[in-house]
mmCIF file with all atom_site columns, C-alpha atoms in Angstrom:
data_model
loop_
_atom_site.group_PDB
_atom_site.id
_atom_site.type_symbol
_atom_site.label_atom_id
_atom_site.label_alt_id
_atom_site.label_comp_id
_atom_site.label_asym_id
_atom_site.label_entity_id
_atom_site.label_seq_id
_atom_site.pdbx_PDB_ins_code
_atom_site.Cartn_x
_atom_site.Cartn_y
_atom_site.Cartn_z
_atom_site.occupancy
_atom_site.B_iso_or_equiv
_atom_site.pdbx_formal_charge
_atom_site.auth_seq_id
_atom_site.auth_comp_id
_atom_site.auth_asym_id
_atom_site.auth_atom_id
_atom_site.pdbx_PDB_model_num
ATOM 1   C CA . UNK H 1 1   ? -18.042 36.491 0.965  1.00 56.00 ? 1   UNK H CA 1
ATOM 2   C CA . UNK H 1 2   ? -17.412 40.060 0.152  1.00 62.00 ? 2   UNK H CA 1
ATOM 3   C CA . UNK H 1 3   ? -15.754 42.590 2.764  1.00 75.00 ? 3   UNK H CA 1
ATOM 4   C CA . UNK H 1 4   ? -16.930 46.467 1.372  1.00 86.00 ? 4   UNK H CA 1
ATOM 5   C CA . UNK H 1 5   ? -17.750 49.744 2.740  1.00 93.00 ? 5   UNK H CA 1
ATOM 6   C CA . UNK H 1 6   ? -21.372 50.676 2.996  1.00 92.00 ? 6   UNK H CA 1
ATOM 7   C CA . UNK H 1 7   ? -23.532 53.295 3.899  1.00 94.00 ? 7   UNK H CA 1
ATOM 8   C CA . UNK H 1 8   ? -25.713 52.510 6.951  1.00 93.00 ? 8   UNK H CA 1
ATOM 9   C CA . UNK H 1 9   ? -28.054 54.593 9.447  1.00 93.00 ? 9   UNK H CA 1
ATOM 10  C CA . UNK H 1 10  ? -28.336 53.468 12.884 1.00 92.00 ? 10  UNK H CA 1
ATOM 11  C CA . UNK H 1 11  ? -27.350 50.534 14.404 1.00 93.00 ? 11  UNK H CA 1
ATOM 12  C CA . UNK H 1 12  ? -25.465 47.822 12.282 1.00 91.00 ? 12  UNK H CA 1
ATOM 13  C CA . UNK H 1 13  ? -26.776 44.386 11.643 1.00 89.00 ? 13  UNK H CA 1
ATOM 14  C CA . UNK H 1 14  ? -24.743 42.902 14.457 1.00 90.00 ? 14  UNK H CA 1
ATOM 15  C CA . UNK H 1 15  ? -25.241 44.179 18.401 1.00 92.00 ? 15  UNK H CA 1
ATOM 16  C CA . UNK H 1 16  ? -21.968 44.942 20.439 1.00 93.00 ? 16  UNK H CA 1
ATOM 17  C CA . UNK H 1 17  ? -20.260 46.133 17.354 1.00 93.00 ? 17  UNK H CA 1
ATOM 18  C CA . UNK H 1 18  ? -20.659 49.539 15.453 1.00 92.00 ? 18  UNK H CA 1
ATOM 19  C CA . UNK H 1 19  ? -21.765 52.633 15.731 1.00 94.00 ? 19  UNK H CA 1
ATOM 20  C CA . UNK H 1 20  ? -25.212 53.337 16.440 1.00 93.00 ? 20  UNK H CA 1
ATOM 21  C CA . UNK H 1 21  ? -25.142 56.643 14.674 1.00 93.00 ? 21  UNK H CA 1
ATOM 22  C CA . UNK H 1 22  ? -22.949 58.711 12.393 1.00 94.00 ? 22  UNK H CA 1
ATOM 23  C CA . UNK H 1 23  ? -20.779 61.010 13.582 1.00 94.00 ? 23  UNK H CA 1
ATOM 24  C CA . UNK H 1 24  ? -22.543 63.397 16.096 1.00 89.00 ? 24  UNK H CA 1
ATOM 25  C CA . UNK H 1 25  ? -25.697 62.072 15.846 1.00 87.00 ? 25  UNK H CA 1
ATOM 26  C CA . UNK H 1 26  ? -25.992 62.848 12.255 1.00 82.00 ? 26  UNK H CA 1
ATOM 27  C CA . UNK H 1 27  ? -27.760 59.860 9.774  1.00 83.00 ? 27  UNK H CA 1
ATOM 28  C CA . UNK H 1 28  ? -25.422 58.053 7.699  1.00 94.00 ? 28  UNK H CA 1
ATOM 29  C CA . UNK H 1 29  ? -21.933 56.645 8.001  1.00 96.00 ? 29  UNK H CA 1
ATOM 30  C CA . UNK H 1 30  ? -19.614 54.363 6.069  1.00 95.00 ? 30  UNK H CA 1
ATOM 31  C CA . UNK H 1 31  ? -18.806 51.075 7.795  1.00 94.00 ? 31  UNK H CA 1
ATOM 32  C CA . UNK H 1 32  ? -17.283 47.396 7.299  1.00 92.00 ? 32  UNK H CA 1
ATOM 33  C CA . UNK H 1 33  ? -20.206 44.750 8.089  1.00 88.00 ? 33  UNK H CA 1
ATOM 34  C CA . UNK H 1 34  ? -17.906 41.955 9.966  1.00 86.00 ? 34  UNK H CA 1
ATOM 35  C CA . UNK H 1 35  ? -21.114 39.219 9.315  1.00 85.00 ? 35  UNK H CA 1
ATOM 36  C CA . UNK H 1 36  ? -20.191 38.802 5.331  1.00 75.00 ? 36  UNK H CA 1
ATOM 37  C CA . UNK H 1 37  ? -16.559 38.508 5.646  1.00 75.00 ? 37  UNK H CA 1
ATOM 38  C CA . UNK H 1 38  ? -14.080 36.029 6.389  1.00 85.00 ? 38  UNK H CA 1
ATOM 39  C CA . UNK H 1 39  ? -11.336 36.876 8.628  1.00 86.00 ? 39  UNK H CA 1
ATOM 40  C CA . UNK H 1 40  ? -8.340  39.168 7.894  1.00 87.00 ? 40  UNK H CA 1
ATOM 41  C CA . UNK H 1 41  ? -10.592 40.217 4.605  1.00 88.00 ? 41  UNK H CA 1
ATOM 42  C CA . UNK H 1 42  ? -9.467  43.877 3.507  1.00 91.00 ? 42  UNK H CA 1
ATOM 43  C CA . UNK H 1 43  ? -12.222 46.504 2.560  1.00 91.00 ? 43  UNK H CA 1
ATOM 44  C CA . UNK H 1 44  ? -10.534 49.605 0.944  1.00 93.00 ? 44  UNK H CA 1
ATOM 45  C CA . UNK H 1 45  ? -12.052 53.412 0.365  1.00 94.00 ? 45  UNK H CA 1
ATOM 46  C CA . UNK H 1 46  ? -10.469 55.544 -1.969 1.00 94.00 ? 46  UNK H CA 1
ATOM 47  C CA . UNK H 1 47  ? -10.509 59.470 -2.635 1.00 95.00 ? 47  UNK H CA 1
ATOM 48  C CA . UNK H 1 48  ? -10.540 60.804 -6.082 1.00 94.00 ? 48  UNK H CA 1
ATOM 49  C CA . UNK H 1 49  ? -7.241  62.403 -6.928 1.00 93.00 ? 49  UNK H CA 1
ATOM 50  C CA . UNK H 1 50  ? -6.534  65.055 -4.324 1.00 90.00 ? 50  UNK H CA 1
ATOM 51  C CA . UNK H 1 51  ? -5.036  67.119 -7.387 1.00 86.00 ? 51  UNK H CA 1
ATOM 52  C CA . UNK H 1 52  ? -3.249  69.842 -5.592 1.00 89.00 ? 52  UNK H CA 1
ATOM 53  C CA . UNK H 1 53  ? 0.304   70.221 -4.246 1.00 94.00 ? 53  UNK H CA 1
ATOM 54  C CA . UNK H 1 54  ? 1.116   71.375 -0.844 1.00 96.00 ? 54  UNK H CA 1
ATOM 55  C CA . UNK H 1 55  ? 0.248   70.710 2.876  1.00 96.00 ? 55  UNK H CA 1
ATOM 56  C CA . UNK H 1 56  ? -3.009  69.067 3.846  1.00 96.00 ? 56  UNK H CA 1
ATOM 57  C CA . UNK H 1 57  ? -5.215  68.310 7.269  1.00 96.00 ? 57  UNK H CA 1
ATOM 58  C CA . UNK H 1 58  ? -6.894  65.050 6.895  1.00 96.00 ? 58  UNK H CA 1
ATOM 59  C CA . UNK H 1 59  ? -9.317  64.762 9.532  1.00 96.00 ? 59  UNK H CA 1
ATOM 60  C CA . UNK H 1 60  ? -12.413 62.001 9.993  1.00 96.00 ? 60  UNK H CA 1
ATOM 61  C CA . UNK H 1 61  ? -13.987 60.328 12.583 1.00 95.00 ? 61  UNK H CA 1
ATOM 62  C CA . UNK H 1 62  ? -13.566 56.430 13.371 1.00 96.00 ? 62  UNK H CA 1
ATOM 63  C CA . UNK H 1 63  ? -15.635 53.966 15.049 1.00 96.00 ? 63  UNK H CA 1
ATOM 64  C CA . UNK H 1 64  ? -13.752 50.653 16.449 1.00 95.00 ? 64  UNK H CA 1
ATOM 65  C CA . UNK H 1 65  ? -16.129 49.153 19.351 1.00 95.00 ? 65  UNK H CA 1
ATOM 66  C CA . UNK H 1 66  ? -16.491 45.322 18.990 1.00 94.00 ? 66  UNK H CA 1
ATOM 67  C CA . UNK H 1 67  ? -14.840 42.717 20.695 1.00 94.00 ? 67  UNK H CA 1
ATOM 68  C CA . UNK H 1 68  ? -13.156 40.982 17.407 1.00 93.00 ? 68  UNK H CA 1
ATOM 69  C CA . UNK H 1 69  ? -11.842 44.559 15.929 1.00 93.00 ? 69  UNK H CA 1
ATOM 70  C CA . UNK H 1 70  ? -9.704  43.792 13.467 1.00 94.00 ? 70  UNK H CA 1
ATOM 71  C CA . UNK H 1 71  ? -7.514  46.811 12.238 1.00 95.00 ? 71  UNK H CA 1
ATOM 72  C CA . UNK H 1 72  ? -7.603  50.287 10.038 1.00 96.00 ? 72  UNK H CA 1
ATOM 73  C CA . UNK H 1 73  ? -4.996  52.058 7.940  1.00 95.00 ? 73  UNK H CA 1
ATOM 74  C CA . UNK H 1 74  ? -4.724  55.090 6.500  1.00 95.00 ? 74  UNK H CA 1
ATOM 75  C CA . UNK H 1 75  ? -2.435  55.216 3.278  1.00 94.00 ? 75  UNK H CA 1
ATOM 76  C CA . UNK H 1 76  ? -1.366  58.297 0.874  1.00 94.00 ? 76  UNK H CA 1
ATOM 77  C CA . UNK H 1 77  ? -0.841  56.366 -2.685 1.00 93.00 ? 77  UNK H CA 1
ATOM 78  C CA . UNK H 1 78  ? 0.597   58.005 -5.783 1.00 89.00 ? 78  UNK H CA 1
ATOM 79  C CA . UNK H 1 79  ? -0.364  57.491 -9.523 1.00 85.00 ? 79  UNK H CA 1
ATOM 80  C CA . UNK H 1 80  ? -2.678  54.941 -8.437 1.00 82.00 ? 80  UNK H CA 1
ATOM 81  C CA . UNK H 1 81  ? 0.572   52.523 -7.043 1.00 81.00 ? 81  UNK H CA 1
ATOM 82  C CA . UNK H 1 82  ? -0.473  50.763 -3.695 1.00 75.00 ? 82  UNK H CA 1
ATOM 83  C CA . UNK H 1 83  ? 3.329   49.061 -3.326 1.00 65.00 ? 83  UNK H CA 1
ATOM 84  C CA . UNK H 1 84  ? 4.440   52.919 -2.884 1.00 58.00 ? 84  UNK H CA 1
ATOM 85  C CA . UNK H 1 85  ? 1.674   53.355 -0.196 1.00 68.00 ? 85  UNK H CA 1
ATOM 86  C CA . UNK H 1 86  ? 2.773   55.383 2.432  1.00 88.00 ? 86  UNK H CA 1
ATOM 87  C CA . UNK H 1 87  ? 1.111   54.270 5.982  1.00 89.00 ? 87  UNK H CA 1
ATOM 88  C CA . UNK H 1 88  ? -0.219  57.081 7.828  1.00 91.00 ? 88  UNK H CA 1
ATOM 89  C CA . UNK H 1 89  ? -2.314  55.435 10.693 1.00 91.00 ? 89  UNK H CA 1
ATOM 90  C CA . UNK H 1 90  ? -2.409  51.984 11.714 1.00 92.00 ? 90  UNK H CA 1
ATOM 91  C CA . UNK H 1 91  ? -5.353  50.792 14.317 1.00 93.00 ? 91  UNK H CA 1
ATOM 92  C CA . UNK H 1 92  ? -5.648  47.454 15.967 1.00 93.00 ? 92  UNK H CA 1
ATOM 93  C CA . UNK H 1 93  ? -8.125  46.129 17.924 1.00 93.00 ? 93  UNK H CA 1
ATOM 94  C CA . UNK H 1 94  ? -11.267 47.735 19.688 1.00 92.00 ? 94  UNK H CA 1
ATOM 95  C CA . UNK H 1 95  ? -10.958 51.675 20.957 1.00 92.00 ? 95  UNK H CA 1
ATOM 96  C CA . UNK H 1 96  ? -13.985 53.002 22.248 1.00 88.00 ? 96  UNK H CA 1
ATOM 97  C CA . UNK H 1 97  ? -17.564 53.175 21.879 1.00 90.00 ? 97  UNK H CA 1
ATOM 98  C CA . UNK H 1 98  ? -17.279 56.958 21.048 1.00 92.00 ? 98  UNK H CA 1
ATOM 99  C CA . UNK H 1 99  ? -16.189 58.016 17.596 1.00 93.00 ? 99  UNK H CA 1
ATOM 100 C CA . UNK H 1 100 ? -12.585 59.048 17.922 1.00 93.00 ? 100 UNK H CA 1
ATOM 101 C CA . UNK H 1 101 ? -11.773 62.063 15.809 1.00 93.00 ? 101 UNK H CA 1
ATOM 102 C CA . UNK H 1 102 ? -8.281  61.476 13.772 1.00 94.00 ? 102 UNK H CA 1
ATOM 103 C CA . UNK H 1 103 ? -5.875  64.633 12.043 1.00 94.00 ? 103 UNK H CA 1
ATOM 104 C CA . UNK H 1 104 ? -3.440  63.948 10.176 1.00 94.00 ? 104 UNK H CA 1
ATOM 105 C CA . UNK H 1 105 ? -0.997  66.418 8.334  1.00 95.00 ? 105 UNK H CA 1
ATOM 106 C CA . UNK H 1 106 ? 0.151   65.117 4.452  1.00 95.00 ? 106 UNK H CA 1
ATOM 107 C CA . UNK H 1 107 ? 2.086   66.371 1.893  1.00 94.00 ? 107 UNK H CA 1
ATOM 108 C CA . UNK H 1 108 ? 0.141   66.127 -0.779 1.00 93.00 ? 108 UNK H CA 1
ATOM 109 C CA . UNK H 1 109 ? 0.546   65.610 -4.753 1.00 90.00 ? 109 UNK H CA 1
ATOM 110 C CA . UNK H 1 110 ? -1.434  65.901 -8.071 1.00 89.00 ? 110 UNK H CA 1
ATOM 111 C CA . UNK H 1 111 ? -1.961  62.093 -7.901 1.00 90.00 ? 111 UNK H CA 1
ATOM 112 C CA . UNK H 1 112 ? -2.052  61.608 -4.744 1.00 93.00 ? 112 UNK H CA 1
ATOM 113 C CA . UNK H 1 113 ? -5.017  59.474 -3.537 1.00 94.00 ? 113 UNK H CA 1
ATOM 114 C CA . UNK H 1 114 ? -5.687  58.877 -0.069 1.00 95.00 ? 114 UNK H CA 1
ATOM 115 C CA . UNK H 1 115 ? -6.895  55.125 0.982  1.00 95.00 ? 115 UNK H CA 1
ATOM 116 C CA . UNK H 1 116 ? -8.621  54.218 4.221  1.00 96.00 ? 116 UNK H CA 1
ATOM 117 C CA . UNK H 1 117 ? -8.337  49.999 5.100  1.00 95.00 ? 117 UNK H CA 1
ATOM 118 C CA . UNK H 1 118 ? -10.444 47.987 7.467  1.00 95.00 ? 118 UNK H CA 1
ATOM 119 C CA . UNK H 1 119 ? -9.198  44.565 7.732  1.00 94.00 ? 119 UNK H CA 1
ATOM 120 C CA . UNK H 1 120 ? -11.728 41.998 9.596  1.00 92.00 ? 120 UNK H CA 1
ATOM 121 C CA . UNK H 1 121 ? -11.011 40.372 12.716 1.00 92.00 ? 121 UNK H CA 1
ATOM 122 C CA . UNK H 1 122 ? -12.246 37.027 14.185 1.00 91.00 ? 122 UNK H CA 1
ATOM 123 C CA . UNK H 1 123 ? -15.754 37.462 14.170 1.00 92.00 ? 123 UNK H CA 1
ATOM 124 C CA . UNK H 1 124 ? -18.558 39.012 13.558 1.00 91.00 ? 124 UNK H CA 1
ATOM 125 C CA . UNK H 1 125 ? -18.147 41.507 16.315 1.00 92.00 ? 125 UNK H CA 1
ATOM 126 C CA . UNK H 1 126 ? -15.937 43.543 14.473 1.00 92.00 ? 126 UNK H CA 1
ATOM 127 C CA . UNK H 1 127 ? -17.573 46.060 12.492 1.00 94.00 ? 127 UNK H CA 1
ATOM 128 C CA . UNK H 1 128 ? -15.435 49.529 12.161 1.00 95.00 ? 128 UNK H CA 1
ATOM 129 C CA . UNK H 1 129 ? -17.206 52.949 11.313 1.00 96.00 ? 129 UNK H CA 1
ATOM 130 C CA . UNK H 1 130 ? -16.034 55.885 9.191  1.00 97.00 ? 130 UNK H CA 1
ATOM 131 C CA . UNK H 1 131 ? -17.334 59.321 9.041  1.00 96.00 ? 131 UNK H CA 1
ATOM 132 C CA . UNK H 1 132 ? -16.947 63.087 8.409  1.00 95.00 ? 132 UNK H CA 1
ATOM 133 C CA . UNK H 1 133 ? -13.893 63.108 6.083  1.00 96.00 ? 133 UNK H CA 1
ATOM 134 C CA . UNK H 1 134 ? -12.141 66.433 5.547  1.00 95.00 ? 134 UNK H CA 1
ATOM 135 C CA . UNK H 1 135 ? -9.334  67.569 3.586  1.00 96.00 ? 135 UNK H CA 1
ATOM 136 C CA . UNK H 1 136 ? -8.321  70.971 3.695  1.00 95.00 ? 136 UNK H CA 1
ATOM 137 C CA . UNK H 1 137 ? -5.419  72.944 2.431  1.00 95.00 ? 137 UNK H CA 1
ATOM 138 C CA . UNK H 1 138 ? -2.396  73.708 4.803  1.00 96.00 ? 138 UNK H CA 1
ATOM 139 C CA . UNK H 1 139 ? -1.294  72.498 7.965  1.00 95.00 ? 139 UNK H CA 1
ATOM 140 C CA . UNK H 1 140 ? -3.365  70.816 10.918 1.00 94.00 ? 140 UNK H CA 1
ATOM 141 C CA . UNK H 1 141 ? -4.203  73.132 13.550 1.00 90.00 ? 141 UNK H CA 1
ATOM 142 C CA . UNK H 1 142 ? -1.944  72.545 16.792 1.00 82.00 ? 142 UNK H CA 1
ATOM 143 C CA . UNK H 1 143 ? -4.175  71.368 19.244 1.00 72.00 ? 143 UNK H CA 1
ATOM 144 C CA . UNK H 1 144 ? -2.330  72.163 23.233 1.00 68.00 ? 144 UNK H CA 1
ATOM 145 C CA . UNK H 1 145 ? -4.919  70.847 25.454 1.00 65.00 ? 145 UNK H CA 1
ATOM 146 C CA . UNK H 1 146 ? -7.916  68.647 24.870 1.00 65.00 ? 146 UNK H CA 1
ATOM 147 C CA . UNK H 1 147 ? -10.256 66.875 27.210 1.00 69.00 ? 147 UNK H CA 1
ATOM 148 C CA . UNK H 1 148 ? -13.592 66.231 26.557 1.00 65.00 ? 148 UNK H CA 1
ATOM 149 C CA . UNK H 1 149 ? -14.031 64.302 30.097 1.00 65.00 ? 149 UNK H CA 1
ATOM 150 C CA . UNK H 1 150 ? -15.334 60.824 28.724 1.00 60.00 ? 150 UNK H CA 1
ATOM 151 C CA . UNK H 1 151 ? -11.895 59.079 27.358 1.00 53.00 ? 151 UNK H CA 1
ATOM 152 C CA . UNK H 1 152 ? -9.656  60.040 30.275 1.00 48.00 ? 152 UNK H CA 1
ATOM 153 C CA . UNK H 1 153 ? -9.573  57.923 33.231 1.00 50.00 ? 153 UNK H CA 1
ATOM 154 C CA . UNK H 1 154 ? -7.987  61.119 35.510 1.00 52.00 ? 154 UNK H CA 1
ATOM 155 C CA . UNK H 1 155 ? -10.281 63.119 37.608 1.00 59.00 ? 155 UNK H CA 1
ATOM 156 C CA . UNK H 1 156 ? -10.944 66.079 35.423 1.00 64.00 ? 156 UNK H CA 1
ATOM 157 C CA . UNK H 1 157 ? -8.370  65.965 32.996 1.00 67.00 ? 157 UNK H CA 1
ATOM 158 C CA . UNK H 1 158 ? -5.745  66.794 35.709 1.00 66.00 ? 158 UNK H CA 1
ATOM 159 C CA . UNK H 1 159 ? -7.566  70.199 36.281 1.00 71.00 ? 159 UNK H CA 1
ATOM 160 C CA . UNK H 1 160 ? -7.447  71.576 39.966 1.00 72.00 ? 160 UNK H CA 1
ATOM 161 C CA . UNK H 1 161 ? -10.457 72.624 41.625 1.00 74.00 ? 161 UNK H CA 1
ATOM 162 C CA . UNK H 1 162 ? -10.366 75.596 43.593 1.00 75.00 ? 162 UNK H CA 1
ATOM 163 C CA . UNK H 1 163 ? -12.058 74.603 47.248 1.00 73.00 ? 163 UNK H CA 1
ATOM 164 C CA . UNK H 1 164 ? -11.037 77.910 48.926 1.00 75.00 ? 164 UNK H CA 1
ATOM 165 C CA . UNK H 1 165 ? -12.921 80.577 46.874 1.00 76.00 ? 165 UNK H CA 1
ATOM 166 C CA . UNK H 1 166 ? -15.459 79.800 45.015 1.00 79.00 ? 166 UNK H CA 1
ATOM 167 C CA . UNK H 1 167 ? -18.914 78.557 46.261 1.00 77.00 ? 167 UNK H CA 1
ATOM 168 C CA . UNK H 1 168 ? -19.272 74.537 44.623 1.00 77.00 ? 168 UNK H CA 1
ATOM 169 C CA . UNK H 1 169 ? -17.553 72.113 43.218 1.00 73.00 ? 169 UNK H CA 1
ATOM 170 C CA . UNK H 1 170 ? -17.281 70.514 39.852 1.00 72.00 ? 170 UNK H CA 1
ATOM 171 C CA . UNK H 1 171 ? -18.160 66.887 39.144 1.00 70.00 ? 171 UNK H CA 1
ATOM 172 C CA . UNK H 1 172 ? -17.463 64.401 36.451 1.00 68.00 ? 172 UNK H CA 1
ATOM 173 C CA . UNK H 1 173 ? -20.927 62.202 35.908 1.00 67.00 ? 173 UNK H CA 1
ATOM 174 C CA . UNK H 1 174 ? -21.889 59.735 33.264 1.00 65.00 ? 174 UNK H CA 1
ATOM 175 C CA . UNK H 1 175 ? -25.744 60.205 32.408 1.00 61.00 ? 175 UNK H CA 1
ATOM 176 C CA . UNK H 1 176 ? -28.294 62.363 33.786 1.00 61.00 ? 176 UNK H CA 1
ATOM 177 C CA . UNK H 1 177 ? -27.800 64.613 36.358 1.00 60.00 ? 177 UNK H CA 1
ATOM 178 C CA . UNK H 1 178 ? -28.987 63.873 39.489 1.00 62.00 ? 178 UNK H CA 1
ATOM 179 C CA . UNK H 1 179 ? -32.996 64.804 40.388 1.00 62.00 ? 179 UNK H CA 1
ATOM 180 C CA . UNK H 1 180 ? -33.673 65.264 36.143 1.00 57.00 ? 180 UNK H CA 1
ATOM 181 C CA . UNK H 1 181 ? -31.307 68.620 36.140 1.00 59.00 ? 181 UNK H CA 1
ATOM 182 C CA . UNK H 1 182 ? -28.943 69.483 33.869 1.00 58.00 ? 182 UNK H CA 1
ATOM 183 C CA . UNK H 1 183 ? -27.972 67.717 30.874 1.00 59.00 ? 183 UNK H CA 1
ATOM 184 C CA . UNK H 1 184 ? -28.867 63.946 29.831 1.00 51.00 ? 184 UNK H CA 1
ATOM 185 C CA . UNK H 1 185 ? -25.502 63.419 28.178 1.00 52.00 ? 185 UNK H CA 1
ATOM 186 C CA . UNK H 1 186 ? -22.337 64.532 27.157 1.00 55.00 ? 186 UNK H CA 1
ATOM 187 C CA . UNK H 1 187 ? -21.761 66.810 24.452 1.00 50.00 ? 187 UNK H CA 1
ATOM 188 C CA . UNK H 1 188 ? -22.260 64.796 20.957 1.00 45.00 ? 188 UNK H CA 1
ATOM 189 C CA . UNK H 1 189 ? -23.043 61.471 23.275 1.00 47.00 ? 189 UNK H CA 1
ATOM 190 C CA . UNK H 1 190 ? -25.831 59.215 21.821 1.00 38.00 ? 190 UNK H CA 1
#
């Protein structure tokens, strides 16, 4: 059995694992296929040479939903040496069924690949999603406050409603608004 990346569009071969979609909605994604793989297998992606010295953003989006995740890694690698890998992310286990958006800042060098890891878990339920690579000269944009309203388990990100003043209130719902008004989903929701 052999544990590689693929393309894919849509759902994977297994149900309860996977993404459905790529990134956004879009059409295709790379992902690990948990069905041909025995567990703890390792399926590795790697960049050409970045071939540039200086400050990077890595950003992509990752997909771990399945109830036999196994793990992902980022690693920088230099002159094509893995033993000098230098772990940037480590993932275990299953996140969300959303896409997760990842930054990373990296120092970069000429020969400086970067290599992304899925390792299988115990089953077939495991298959992890990878999407919308970027790598872009300089430093990753400080990000203060984000909230998108669907991974938080507080009320409204800890905003305050003001029920003095103003004339309604704000609510956080899941699916369509009540009586077929408004939207149908969130914002980049499939």
């Amino acid at each position: 059995k052999i544990f590689h990346w693929k393309l894919n569009k849509g759902d994977t071969s297994t149900s309860k694992t996977g993404p459905s979609a790529g990134f956004g909605g879009k059409n295709f994604y790379a992902y690990t296929e948990a069905n041909y793989a025995w567990r703890n297998q390792i399926g590795r992606l790697y960049t050409n040479r970045l071939a540039y010295d200086g400050d990077v953003c890595v950003r992509f989006a990752l997909h771990m939903y399945g109830k036999d995740i196994g793990a992902f890694r980022f690693y920088t690698i230099i002159d094509d040496q893995f033993d000098n890998g230098n772990k940037k992310l480590h993932v275990i286990g299953q996140q969300s069924k959303d896409w997760i958006i990842v930054t990373q800042d990296v120092r970069a060098e000429e020969t400086m690949r970067l290599v992304f890891e899925a390792q299988r878990g115990r089953t077939v339920y495991g298959d992890i999603g990878f999407d919308e690579l970027r790598v872009v000269k300089g430093k990753c944009p400080r990000v203060d406050l984000r909230c998108d309203f669907g991974s938080t388990r507080q009320h409204l990100c800890n905003m305050i409603q003001d029920m003095v003043s103003d004339d309604f209130d704000w609510a956080l719902v899941k699916g369509p608004a009540a009586r077929g008004k408004g939207p149908i989903n969130g914002f980049l929701d499939s």
